[in-house]
XYZ file of C-alpha atoms in Angstrom:
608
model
C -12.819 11.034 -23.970
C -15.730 9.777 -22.087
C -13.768 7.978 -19.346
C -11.907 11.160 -18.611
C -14.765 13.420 -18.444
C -16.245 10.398 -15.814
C -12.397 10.253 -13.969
C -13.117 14.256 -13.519
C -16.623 13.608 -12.191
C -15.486 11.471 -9.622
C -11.888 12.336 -9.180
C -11.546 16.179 -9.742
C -9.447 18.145 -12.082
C -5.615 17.527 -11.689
C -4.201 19.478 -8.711
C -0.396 20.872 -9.745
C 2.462 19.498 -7.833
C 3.524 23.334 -6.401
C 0.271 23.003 -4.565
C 1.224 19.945 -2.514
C 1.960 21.587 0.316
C -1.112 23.646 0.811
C -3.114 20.642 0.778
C -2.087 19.983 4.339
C -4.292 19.356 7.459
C -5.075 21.759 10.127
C -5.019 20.209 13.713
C -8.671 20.164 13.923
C -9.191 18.748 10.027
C -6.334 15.870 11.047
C -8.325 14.484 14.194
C -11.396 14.030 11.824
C -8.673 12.012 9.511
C -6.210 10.438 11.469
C -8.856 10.086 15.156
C -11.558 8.470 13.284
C -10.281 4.922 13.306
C -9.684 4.652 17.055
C -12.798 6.951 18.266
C -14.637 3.996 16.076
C -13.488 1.224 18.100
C -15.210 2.262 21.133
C -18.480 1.075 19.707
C -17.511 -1.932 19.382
C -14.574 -2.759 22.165
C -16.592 -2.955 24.899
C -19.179 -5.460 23.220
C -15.919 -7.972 22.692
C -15.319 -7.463 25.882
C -18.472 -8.719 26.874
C -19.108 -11.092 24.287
C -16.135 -13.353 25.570
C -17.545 -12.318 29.874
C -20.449 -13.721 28.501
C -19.782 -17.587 28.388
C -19.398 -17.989 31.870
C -22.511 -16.296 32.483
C -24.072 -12.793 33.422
C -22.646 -12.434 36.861
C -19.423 -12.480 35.139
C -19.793 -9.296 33.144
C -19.063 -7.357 36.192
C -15.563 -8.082 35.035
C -15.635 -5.709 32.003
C -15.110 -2.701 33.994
C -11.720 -3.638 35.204
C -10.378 -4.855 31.924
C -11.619 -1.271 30.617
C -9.611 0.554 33.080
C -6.734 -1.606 32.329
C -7.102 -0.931 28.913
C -7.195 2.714 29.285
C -4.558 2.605 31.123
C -2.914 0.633 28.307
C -3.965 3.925 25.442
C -2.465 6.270 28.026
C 0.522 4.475 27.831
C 0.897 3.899 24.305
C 0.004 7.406 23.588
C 2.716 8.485 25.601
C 5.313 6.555 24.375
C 4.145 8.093 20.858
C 4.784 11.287 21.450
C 7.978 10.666 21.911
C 8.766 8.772 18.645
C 6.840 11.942 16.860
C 9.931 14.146 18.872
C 12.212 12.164 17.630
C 11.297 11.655 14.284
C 9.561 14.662 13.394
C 9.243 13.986 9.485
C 6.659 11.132 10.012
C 7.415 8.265 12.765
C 5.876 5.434 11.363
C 6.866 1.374 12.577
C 8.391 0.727 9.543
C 10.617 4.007 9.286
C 11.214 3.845 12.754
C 11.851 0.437 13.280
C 14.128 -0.061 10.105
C 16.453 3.015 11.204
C 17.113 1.338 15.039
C 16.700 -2.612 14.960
C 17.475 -2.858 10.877
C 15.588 -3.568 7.865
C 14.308 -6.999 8.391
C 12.343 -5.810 11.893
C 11.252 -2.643 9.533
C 9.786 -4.932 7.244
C 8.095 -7.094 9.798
C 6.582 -3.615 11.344
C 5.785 -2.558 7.615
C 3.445 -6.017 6.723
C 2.030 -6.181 10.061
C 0.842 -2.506 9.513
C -0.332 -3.171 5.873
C -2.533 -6.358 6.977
C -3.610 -4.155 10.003
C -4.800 -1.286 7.509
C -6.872 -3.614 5.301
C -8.144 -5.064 8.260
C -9.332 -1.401 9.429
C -10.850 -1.042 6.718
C -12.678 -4.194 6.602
C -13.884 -4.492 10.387
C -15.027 -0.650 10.484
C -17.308 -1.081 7.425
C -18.522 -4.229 8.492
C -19.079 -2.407 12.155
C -21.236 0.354 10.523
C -23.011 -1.711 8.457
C -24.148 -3.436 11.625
C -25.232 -0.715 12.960
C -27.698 0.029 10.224
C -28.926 -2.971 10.483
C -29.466 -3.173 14.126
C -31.630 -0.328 13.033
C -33.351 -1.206 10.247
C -32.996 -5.164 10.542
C -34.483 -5.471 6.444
C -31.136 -4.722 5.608
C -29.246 -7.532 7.093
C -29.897 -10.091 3.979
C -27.591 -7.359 1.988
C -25.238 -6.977 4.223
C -22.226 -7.699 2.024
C -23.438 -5.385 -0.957
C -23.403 -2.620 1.616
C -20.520 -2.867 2.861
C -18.923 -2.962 -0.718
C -20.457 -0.084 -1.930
C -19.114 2.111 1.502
C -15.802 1.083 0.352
C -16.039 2.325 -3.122
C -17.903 5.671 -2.112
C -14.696 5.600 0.719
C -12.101 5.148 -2.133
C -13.725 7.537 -4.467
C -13.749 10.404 -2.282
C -10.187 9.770 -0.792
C -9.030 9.568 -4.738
C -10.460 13.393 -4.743
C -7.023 14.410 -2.363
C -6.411 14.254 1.301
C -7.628 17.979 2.381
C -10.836 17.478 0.529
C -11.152 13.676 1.991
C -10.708 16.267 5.288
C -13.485 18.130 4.367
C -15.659 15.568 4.220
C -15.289 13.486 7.261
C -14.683 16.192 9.845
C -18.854 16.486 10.621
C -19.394 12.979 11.340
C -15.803 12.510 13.326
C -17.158 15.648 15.765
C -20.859 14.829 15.187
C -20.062 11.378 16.993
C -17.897 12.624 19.310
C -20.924 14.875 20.474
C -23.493 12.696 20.047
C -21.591 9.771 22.584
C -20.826 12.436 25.235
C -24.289 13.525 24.914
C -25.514 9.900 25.060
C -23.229 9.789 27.789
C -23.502 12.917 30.201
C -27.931 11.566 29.751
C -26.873 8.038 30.975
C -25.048 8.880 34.092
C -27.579 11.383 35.003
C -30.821 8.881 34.566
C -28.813 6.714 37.176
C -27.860 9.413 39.134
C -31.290 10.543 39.627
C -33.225 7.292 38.966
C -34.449 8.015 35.757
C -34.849 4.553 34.943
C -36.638 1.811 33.226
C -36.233 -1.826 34.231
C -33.821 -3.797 32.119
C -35.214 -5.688 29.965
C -34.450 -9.857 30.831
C -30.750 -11.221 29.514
C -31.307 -14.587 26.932
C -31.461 -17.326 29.026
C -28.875 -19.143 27.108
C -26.619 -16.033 28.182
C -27.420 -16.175 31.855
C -26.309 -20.325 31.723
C -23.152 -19.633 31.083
C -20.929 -22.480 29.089
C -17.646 -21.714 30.766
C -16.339 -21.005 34.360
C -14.477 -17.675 34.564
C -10.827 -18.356 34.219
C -7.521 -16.784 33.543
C -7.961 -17.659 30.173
C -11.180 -16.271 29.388
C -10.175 -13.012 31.286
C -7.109 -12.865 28.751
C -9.331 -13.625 25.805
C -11.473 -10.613 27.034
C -8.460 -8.398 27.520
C -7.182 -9.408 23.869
C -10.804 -8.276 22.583
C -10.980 -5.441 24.098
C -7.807 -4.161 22.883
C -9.218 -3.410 19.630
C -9.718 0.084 21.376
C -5.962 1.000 20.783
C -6.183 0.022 16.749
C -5.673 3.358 15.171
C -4.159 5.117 17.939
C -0.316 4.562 15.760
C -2.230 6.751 12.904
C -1.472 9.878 14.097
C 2.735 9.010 14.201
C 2.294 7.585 10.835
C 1.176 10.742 9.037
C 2.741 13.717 10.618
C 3.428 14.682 6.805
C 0.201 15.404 6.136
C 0.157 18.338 8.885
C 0.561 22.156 8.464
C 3.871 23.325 10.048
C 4.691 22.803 12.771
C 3.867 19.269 11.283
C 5.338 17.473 14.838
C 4.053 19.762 17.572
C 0.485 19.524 15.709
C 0.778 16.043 15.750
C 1.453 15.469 19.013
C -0.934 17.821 19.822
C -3.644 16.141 17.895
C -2.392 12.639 20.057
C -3.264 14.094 22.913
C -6.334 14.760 21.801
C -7.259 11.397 20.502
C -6.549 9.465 23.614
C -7.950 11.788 25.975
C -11.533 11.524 23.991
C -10.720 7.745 23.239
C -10.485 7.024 27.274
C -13.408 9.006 28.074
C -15.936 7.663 25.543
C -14.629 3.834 26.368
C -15.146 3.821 29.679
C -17.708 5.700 29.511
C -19.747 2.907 27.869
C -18.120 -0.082 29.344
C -19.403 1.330 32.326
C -23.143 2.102 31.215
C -23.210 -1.134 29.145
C -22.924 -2.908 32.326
C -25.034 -0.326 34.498
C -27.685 -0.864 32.113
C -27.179 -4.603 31.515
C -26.211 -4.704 27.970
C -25.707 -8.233 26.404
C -24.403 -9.170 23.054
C -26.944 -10.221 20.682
C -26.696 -11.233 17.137
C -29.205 -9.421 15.910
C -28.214 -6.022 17.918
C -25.076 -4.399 19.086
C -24.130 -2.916 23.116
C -23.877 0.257 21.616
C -27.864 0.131 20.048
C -29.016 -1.629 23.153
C -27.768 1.153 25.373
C -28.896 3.916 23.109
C -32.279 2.309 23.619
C -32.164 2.171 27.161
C -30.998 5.833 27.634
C -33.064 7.768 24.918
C -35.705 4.826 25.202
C -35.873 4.623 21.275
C -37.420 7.840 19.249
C -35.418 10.590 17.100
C -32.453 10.192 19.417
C -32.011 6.707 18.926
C -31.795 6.581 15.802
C -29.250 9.602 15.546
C -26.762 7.413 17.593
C -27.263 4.439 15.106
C -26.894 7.253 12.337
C -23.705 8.786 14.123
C -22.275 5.133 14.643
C -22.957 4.020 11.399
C -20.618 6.574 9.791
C -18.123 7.144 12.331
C -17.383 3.249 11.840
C -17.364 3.438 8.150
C -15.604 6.381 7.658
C -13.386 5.049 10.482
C -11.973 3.415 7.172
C -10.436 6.867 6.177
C -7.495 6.567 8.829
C -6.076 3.392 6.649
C -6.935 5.345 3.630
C -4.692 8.245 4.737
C -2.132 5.784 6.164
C -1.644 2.609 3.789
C -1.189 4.470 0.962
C 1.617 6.153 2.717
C 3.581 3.477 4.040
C 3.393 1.925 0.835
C 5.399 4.782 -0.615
C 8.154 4.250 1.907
C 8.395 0.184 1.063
C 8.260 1.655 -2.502
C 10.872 4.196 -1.936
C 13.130 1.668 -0.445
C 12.807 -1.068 -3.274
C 10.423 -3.510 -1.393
C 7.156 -3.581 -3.531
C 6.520 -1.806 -6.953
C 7.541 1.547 -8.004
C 4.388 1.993 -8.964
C 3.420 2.848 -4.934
C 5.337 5.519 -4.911
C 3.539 7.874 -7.530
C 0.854 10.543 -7.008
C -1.721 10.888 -9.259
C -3.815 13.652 -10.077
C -4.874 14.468 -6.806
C -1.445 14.480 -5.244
C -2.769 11.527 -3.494
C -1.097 7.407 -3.446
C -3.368 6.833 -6.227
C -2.561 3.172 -7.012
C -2.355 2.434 -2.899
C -5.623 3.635 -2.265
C -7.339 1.474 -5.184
C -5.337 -1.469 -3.908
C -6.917 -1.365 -0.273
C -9.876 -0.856 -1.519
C -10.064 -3.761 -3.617
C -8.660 -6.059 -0.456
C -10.781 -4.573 1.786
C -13.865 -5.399 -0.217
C -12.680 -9.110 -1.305
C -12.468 -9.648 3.251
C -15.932 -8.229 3.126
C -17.070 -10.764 0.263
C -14.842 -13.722 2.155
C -16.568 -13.332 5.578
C -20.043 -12.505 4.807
C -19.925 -9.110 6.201
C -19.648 -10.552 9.688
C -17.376 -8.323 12.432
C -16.873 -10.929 14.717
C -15.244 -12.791 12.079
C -13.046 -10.170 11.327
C -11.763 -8.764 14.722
C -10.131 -11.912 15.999
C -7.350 -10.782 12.864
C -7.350 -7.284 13.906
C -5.558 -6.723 16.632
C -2.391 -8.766 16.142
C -0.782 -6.917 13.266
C -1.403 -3.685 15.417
C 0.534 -4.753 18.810
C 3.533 -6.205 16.323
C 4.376 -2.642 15.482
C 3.309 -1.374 19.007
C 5.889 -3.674 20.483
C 8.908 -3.019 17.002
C 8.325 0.334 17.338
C 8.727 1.067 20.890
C 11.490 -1.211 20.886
C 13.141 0.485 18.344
C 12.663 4.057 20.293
C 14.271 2.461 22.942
C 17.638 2.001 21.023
C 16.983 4.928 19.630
C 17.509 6.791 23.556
C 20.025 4.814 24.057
C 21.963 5.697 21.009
C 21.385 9.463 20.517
C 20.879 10.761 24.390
C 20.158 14.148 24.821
C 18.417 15.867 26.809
C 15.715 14.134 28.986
C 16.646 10.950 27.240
C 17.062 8.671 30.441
C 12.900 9.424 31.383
C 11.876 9.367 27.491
C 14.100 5.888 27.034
C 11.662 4.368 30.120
C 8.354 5.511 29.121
C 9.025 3.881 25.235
C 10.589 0.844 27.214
C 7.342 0.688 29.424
C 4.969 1.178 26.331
C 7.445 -1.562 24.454
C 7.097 -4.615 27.274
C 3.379 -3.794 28.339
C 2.059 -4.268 24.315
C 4.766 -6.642 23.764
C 2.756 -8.785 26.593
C -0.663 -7.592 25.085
C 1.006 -8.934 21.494
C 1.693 -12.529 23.294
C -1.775 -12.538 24.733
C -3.676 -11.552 21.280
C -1.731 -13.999 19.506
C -2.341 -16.719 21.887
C -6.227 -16.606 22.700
C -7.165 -15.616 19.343
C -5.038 -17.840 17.518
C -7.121 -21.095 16.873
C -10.029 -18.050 16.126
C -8.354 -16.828 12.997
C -5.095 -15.102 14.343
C -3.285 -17.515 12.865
C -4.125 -16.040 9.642
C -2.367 -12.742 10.483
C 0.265 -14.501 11.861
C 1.438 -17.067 8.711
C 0.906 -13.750 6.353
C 3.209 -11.783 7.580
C 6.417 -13.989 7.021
C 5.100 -14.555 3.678
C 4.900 -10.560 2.952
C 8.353 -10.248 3.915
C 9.684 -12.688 2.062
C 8.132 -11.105 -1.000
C 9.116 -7.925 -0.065
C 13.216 -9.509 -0.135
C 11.990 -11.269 -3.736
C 10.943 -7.348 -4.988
C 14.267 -5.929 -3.325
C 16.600 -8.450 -4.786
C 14.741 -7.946 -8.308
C 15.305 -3.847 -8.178
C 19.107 -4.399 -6.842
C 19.959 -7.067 -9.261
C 18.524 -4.453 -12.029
C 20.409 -1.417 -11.245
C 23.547 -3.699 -11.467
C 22.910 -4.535 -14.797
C 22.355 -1.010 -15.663
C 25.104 0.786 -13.553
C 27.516 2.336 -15.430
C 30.132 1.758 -13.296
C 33.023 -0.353 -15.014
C 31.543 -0.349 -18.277
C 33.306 -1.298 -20.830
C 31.556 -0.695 -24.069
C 31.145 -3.351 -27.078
C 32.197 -2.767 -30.729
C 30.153 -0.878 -32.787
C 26.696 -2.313 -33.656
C 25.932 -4.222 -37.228
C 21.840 -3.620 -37.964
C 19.902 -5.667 -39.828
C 16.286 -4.362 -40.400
C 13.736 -7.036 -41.465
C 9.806 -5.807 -42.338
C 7.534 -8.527 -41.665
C 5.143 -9.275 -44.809
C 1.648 -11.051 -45.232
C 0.517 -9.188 -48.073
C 1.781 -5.733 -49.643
C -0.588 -3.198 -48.905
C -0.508 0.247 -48.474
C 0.394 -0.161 -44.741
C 3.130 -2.657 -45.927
C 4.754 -0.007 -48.247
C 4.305 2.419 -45.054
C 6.473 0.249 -42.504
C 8.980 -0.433 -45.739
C 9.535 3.597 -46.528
C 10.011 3.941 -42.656
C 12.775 1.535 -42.676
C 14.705 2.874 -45.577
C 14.666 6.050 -43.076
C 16.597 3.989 -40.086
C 19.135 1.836 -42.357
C 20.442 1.334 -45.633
C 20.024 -2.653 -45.206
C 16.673 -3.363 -44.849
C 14.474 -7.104 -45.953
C 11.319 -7.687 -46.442
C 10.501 -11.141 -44.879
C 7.510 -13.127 -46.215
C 6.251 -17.237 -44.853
C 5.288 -18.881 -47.655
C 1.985 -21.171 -46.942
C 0.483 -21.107 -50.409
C 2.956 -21.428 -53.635
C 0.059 -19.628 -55.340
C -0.141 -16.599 -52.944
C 3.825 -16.299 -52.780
C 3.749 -15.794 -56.864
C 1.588 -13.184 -56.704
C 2.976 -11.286 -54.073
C 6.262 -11.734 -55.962
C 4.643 -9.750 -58.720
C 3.217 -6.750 -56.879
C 6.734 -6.643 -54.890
C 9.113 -6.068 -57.857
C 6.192 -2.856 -59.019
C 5.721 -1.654 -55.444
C 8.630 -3.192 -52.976
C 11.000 -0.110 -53.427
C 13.367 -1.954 -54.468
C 14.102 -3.970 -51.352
C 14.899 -7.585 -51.462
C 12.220 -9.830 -50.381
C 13.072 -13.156 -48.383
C 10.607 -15.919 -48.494
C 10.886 -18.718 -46.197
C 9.223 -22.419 -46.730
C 7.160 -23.516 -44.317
C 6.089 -27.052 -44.997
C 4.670 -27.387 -41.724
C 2.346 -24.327 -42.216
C 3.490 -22.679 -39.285
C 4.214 -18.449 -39.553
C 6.528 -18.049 -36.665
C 8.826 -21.371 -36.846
C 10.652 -20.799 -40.050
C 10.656 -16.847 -39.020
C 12.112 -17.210 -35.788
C 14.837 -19.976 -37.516
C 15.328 -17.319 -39.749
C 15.967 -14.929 -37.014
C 18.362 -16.657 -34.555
C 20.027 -17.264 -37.890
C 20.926 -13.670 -38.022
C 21.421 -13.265 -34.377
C 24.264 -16.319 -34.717
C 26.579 -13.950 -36.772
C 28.560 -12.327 -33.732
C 27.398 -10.677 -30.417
C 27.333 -6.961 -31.861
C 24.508 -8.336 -34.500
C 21.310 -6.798 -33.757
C 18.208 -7.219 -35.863
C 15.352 -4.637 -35.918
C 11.685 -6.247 -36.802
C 9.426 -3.923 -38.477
C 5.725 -4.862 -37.584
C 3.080 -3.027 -40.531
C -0.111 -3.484 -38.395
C -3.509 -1.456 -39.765
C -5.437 -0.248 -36.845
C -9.170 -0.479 -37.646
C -11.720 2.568 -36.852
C -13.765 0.873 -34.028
C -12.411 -1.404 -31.332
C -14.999 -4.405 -32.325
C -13.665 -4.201 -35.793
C -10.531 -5.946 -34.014
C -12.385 -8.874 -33.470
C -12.561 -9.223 -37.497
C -8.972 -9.942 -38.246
C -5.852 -12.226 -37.447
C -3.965 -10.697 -34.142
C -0.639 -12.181 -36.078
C 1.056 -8.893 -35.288
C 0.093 -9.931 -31.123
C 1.516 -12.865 -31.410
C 4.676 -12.268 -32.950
C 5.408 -9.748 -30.700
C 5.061 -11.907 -27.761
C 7.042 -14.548 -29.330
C 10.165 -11.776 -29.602
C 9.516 -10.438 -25.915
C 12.503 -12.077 -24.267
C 14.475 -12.181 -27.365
C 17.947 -10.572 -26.430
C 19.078 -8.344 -29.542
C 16.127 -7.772 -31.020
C 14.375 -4.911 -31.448
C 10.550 -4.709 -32.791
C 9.066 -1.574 -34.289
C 5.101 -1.515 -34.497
C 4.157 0.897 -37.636
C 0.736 1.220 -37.354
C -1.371 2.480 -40.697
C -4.818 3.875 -39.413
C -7.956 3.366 -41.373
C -11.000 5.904 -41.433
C -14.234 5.322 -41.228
């Protein structure tokens, strides 16, 4: 009783299944869910950018602000090509769905692991992000770090547990309070340099201005790869055009729009003043603190961007909250991980795929200290796979079905398809000795377990089909009731299985000659005058002579089935358990995989 009453503090009273469809999102409710991912990354894209400029030296940041604009150019493109896979698969246009309908299942389920490491990931690096923003901040707080992040994550779960329009609810203030707060921060900065409103930068770390590497192709590709991070959530809004109010596809695409307009504009916007105002990475601070400082010069202002950052970044966590739990009931649906993804709970919510992300999410926090830079090189891979499956798959998709405008809409998904197909090759090959490789050997490994899962759930609805059945002679029942002592829970489970069969045994192990005499006794006043078997057992073992005893029975033709009656007395209080043999336990895990047998727990209650 007390851990419901605490599952309705923090989960809410059970929402009926007829009200399912009024918990949808409104356009403006869905950009606080689905946008808040991929608005995060833009306080922290640009600082990868420059952390990786960086090694060769301070004259080489100038570089950042043509890898943003090709990187914008880059979200324009893969919105684009999005909208068109929400046209064409208005019911919710996820990688997996899409990519499993036009290329087959095993690209589907290539698109469906990269997307589930990719959500954890989200998860993980936004959290970690927003802690660091606190503590650039408040820099006490970086020893605890870790416990920080954890705790976002449960307070992340908790409230997405509480349903998806109420989740909506809550993150809406902080998704538009950033938004505001950055443009502000913004409009400020490019006026103080307009005007010359400005305070001299303060000196770059001399270790920085050395540089350690010359500026190569390489390092220009490593800093494209990091900045890409940007586009990581952008795929969120295809993914969950369920969730919408009707229209659900012209809202979503809508809503796309939206996203990568705002997402362009607040990227470049501080690539641009991060290298106006000479922002370096630092350990101890992020870009996106450095250039609040510069702008508002520190003060109430300041600290409202750190505030703003903080929980756009952790809340950023609610996209893969929204989305994971989602595509998990698809690969559920189709028989590729366990049923048990599938099922709403109270909340009409993915219950069991939310608590699952959590708990990842919060072991990668545990794993790598916390630390975002540890973290991102992972990110981004996973991401571009389904980019690159999914506009492939579009393409096909053109090809196959026509219609109108289908020659222009088959170009722009082929575009979007070969430019992050590149970005994919890139990612995968400058990150890959800095953890990519990770990303890269889990994702064959998820498939193949999603084929074990498959194979299990196809090879056990062929052993159930009725098809072709031909059914066996008549069943022969042989009831036994398992004795230690006779009790009034012992005569109990006896009258019970006088009710189910005429032939019914009592079974007894003898250990002590003494014990079995005196039992005999109390058996021919009290056994109801069924037979009671007693089997030696010189060895003093209770399940060896039984389970002779048993197969025994079993031997006497393939339509034999025996029935085990278990008389178990259920103490008052759970400690109380501790007190007696678990004998009941274990023979009931000895008779688990036992074909033909059937065991019957009675249970006699005691009071208090």
């Amino acid at each position: 009783m007390k851990l419901h009453a605490l599952k309705l503090f923090f989960v809410g009273r059970p929402i009926p299944t007829a009200q399912a469809r009024h918990e949808r999102l409104t356009k403006r409710s869905a950009l606080a869910v689905f946008a808040s991912d991929a608005l995060s990354s833009v306080a922290y894209a640009t600082e990868e950018i420059l952390l990786v400029l960086v090694l060769a030296g301070v004259g080489a940041l100038v570089v950042s602000i043509p890898i943003g604009i090709a990187i914008s150019v880059l979200i324009a493109i893969v919105v684009s090509s999005y909208r068109q896979t929400i046209r064409a698969y208005p019911q919710g246009g996820g990688a997996y769905i899409v990519t499993k309908d036009n290329l087959g299942t095993m690209a589907g389920l290539i698109a469906g692991a990269a997307l589930l490491i990719d959500y954890v990931l989200t998860v993980a690096v936004s959290v970690a992000a927003g802690i660091a923003a606190l503590t650039s901040a408040f820099p006490a707080l970086f020893a605890y770090r870790i416990w920080l992040g954890v705790l976002c994550i449960a307070a992340i779960t908790t409230a997405n547990l509480r349903g998806l329009r109420e989740s909506g609810r809550l993150f809406a203030a902080p998704t538009y309070l950033f938004i505001v707060s950055f443009a502000g921060m913004l409009v400020y900065g490019f006026v103080r340099w307009m005007f010359g409103w400005e305070t001299p930068a303060p000196p770059a770390p001399e270790v920085v201005a050395e540089g350690m590497q010359s500026v190569s192709v390489f390092l220009l590709l490593r800093a494209f790869a990091s900045g890409c991070t940007a586009l990581t959530g952008v795929e969120a809004v295809s993914d969950g055009v369920g969730a919408f109010k009707p229209n659900e596809a012209r809202n979503a695409r809508i809503v796309l729009v939206w996203l990568g307009a705002i997402l362009i504009t607040l990227f470049m916007g501080i690539t641009f003043l991060a290298h106006h105002y000479g922002a370096v990475p630092r350990v101890e601070e992020t870009v996106v603190s450095q250039l609040a400082r510069r702008v508002f010069g520190g003060g109430l202002l300041y600290y409202e961007i750190q505030a703003v950052t903080m929980l756009i970044l952790i809340l950023a966590a609610n996209t893969s909250f929204s989305d994971f739990p989602r595509l998990a009931f698809f690969l559920a649906r189709d028989g590729f991980i366990p049923r048990q993804f599938g099922t709403r709970g109270d909340r009409l919510v993915f219950s069991n795929g939310i608590l699952i992300l959590g708990g990842l999410a919060a072991l990668l926090i545990v794993i790598f200290g916390g630390d975002t830079h540890a973290l991102i090189p992972l990110y981004a891979v996973g991401v571009f796979i389904s980019f690159t499956l999914s506009q492939s798959s579009m393409v096909r998709h053109w090809l196959r079905v026509r219609g109108v405008g289908w020659g222009w809409r088959c170009a722009l998904n082929g575009l979007g398809a070969t430019v992050t197909g590149v970005v994919m090759i890139v990612i995968a090959a400058t990150k890959f000795t800095h953890g990519a490789w990770l990303v890269v050997l889990l994702i064959p490994l998820l498939v193949a377990a999603f084929m074990t899962v498959h194979r299990h759930y196809a090879d056990v609805a062929q052993q159930l089909s009725m098809e072709g059945y031909d059914p066996p002679p008549p069943i022969q029942n042989t009831v036994l009731v398992l004795v230690g002592d006779l009790h009034k829970g012992v005569e109990a489970a006896l009258r019970y299985a006088q009710s189910i069969s005429p032939s019914v045994k009592g079974v007894y192990v003898e250990l002590d000659p003494e014990k079995t005499r005196r039992l005999e006794e109390k058996w021919g006043k009290w056994g109801l005058g069924i037979p009671l078997v007693v089997l030696n057992s010189p060895y003093r073992s209770l399940l060896g002579p039984f389970l002779d005893y048993l197969d025994h029975l079993l031997a006497l033709g393939e339509n034999h089935m025996v029935t085990i009656i278990i008389p178990e007395f259920i103490p008052s209080r759970w400690w109380q358990h501790l007190l007696h043999n678990q004998t009941a336990l274990l023979v009931k895990g000895a008779l688990l995989f036992r074909e033909r047998v059937v065991v019957v727990d009675v249970p006699f209650h005691l009071k208090r």
